[in-house]
PDB file of N, CA and C in Angstrom:
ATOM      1  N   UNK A   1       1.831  15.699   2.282  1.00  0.00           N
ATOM      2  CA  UNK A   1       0.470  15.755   2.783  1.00  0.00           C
ATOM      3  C   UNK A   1       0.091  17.213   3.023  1.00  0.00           C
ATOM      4  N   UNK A   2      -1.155  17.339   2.510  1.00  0.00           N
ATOM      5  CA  UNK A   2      -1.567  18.525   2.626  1.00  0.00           C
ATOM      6  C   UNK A   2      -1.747  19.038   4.519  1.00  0.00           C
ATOM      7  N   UNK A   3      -2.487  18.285   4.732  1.00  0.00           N
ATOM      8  CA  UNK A   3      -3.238  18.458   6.445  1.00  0.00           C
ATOM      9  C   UNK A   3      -2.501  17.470   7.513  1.00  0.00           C
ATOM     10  N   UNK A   4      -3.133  17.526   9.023  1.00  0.00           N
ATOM     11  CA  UNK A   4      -3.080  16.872   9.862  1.00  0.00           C
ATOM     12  C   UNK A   4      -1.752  16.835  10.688  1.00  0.00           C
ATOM     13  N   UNK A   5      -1.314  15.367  10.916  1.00  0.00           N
ATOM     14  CA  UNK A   5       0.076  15.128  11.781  1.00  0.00           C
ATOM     15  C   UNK A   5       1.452  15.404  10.500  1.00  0.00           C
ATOM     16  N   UNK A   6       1.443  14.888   9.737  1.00  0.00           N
ATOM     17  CA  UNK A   6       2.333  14.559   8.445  1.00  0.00           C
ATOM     18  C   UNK A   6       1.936  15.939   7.118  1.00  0.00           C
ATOM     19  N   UNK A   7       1.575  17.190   7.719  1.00  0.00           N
ATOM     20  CA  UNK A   7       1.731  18.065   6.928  1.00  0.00           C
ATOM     21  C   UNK A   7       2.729  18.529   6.424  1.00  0.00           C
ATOM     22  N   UNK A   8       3.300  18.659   5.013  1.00  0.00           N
ATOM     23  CA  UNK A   8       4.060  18.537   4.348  1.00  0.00           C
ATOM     24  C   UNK A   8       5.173  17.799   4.036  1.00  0.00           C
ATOM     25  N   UNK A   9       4.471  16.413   4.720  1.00  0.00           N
ATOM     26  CA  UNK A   9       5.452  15.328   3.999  1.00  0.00           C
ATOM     27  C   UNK A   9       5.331  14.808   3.087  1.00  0.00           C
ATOM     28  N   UNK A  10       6.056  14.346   2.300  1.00  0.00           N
ATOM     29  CA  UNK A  10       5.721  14.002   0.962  1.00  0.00           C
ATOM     30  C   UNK A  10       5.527  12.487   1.250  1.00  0.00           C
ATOM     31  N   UNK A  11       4.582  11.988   0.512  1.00  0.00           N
ATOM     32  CA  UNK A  11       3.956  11.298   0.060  1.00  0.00           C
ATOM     33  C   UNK A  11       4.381   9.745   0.503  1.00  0.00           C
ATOM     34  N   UNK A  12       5.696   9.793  -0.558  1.00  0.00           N
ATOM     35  CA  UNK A  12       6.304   8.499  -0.400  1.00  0.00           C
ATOM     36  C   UNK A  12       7.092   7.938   0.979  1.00  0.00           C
ATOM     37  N   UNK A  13       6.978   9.396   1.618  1.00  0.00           N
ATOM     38  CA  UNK A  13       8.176   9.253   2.836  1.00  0.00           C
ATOM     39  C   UNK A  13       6.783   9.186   4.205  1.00  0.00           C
ATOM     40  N   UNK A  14       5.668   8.774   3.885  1.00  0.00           N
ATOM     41  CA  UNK A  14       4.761   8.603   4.652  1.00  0.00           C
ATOM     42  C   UNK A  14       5.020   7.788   5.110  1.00  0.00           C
ATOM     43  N   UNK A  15       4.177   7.150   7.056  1.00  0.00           N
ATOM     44  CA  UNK A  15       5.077   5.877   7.857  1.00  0.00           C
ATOM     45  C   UNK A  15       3.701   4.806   7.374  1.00  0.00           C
ATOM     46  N   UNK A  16       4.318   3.724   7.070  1.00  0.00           N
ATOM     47  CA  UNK A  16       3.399   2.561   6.561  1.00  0.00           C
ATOM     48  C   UNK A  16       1.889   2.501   7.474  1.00  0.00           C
ATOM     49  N   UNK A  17       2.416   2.384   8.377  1.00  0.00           N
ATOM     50  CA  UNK A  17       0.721   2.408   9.645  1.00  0.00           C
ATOM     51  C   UNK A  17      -0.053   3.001   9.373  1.00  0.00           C
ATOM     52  N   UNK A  18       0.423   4.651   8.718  1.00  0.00           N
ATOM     53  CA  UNK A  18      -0.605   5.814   8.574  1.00  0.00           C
ATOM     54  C   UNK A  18      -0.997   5.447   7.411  1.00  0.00           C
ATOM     55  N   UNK A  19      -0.460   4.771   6.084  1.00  0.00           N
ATOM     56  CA  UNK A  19      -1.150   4.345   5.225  1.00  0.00           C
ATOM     57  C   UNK A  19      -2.167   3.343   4.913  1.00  0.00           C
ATOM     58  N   UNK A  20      -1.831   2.474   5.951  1.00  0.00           N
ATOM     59  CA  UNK A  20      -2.730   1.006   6.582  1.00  0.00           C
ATOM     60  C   UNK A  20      -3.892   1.494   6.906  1.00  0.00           C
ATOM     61  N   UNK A  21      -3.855   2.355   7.934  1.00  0.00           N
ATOM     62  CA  UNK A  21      -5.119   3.336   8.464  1.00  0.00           C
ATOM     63  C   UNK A  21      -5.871   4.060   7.375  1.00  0.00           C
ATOM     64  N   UNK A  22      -5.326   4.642   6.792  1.00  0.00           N
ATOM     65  CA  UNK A  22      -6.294   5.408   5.254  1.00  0.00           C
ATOM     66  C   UNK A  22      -6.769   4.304   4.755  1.00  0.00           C
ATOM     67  N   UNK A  23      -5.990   2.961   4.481  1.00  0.00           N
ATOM     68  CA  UNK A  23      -6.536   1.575   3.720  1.00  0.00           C
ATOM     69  C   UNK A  23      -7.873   0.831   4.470  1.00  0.00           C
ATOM     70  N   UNK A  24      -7.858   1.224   5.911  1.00  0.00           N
ATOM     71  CA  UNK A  24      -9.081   0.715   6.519  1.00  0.00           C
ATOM     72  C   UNK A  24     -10.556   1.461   6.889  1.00  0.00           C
ATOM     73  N   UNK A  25      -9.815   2.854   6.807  1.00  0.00           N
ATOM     74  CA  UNK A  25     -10.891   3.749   6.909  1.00  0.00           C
ATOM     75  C   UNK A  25     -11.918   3.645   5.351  1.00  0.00           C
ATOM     76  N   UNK A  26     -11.090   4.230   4.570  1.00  0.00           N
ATOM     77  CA  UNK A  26     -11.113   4.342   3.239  1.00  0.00           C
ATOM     78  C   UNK A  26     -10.181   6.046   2.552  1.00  0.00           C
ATOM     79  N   UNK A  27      -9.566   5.555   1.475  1.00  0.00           N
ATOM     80  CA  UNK A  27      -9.065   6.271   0.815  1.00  0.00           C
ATOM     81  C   UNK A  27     -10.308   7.899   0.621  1.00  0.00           C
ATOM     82  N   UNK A  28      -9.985   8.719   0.935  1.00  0.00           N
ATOM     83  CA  UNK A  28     -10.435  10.073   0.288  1.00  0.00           C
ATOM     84  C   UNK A  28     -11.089  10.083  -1.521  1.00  0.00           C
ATOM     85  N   UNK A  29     -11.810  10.429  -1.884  1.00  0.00           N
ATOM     86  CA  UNK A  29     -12.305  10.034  -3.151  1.00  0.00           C
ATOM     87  C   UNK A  29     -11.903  11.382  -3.728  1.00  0.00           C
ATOM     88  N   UNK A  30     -10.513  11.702  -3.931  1.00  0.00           N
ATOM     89  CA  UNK A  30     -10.011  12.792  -4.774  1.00  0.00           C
ATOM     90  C   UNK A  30      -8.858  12.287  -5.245  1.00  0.00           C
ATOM     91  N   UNK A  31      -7.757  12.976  -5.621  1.00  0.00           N
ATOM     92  CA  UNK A  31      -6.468  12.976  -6.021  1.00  0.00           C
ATOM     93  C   UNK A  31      -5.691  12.203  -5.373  1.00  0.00           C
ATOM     94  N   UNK A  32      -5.753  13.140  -4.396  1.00  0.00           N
ATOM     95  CA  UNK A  32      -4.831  12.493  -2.931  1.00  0.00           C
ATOM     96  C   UNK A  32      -5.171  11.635  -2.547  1.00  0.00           C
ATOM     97  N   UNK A  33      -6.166  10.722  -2.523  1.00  0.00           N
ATOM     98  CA  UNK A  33      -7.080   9.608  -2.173  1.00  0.00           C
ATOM     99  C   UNK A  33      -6.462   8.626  -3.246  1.00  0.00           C
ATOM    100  N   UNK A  34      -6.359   9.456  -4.461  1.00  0.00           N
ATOM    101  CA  UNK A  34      -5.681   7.564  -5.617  1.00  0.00           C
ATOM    102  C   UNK A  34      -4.417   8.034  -5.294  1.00  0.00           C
ATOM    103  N   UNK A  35      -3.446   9.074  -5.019  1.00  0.00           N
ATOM    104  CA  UNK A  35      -1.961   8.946  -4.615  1.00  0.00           C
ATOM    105  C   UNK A  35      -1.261   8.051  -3.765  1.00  0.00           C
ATOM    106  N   UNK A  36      -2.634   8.599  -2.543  1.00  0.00           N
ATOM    107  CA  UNK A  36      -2.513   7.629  -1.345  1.00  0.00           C
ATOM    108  C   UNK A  36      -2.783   6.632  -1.418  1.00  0.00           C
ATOM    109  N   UNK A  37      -3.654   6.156  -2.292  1.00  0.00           N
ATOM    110  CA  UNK A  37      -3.806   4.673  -2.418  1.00  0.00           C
ATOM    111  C   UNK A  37      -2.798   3.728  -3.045  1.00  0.00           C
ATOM    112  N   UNK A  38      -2.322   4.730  -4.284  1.00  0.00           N
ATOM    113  CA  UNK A  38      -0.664   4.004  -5.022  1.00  0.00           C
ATOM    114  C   UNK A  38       0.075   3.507  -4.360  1.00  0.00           C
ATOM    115  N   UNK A  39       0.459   4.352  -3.161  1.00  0.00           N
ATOM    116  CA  UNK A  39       1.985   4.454  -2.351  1.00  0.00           C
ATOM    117  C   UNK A  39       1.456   3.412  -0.993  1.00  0.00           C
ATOM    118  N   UNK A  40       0.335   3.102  -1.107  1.00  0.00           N
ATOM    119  CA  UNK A  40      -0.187   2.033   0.053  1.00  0.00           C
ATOM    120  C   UNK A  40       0.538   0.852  -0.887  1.00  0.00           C
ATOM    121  N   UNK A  41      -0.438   0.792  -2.285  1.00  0.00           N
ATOM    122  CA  UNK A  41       0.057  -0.608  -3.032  1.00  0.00           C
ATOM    123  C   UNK A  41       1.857  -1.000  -3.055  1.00  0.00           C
ATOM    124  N   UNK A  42       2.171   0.330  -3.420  1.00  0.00           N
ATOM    125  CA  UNK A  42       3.765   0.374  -3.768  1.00  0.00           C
ATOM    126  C   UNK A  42       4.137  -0.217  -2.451  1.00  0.00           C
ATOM    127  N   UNK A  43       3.852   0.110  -1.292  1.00  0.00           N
ATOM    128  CA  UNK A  43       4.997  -0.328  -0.240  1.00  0.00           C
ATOM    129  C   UNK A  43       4.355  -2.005   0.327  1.00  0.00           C
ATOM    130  N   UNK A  44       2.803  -1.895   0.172  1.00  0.00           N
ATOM    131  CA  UNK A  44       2.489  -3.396   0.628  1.00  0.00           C
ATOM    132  C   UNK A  44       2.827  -4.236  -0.321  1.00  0.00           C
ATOM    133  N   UNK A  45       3.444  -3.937  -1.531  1.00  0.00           N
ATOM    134  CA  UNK A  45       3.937  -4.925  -2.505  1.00  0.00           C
ATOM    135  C   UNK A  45       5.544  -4.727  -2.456  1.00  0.00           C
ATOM    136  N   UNK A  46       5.862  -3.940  -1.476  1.00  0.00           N
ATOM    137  CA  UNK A  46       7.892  -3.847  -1.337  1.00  0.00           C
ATOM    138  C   UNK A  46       8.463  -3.529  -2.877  1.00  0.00           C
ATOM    139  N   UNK A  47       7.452  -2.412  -3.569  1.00  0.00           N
ATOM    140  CA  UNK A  47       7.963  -1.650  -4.873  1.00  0.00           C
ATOM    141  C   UNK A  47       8.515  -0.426  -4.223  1.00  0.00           C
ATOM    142  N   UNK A  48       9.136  -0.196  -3.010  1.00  0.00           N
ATOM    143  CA  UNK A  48       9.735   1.290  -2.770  1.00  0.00           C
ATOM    144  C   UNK A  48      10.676   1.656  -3.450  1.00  0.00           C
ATOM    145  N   UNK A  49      11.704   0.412  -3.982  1.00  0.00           N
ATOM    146  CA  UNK A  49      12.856   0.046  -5.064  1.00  0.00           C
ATOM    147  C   UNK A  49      12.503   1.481  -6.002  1.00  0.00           C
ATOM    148  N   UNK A  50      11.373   1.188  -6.495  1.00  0.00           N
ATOM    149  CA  UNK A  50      11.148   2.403  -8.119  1.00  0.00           C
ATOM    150  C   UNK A  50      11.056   3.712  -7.911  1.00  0.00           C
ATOM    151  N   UNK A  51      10.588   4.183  -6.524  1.00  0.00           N
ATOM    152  CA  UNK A  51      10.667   5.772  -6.079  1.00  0.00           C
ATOM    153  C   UNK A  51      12.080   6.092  -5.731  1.00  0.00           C
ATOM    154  N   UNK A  52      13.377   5.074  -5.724  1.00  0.00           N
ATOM    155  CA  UNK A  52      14.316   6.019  -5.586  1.00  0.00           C
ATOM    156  C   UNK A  52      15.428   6.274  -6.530  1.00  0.00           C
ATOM    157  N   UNK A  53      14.884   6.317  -7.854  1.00  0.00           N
ATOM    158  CA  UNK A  53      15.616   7.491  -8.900  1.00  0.00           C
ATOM    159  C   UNK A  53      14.836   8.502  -8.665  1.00  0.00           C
ATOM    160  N   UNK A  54      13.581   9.025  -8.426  1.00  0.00           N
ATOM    161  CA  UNK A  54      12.555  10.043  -8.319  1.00  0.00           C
ATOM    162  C   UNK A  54      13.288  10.430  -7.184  1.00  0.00           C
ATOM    163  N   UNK A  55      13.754   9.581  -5.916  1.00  0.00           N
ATOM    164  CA  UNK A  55      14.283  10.360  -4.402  1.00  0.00           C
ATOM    165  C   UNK A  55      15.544  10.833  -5.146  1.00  0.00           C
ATOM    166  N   UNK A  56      16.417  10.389  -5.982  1.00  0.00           N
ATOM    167  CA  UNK A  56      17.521  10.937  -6.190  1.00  0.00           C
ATOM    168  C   UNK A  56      17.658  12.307  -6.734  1.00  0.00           C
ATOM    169  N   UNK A  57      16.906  12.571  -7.750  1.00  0.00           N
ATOM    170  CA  UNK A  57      16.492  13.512  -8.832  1.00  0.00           C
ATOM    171  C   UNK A  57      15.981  15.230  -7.663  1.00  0.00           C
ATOM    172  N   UNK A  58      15.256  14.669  -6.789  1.00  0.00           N
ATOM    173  CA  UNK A  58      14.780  15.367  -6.022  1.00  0.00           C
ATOM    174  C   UNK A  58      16.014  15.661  -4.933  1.00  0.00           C
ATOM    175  N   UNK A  59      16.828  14.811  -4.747  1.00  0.00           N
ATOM    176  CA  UNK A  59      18.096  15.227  -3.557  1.00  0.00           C
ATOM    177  C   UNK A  59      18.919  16.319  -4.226  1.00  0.00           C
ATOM    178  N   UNK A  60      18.963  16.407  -5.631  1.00  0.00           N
ATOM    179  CA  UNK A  60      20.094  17.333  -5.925  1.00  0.00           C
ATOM    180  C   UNK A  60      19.860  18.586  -5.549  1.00  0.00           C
TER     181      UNK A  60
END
């Protein structure tokens, strides 16, 4: 994340609530707005499974 409480956390490692909250407010109408909206779908559908070869790749 660019701004706010969660500045420079990445994305996927965001806490579900704070994504719930962007989902009720409304998503940002930029980039970060359809990122954030992915990683809402990905975790309210329990796809976190597929971001971790991407977490692995990134641990080395």
């Amino acid at each position: 994340m660019p701004f706010g409480k969660y500045k420079d956390t990445l994305i996927c490692n965001l806490p579900e609530a704070y994504l719930i909250w962007f989902h009720q407010q409304g998503f940002p109408k930029s980039k970060l707005g359809m990122l954030l909206g992915t990683m809402y779908e990905i975790k309210l559908n329990g796809l976190e499974y597929l971001l971790q070869p991407l977490r692995n790749k990134t641990a080395r």
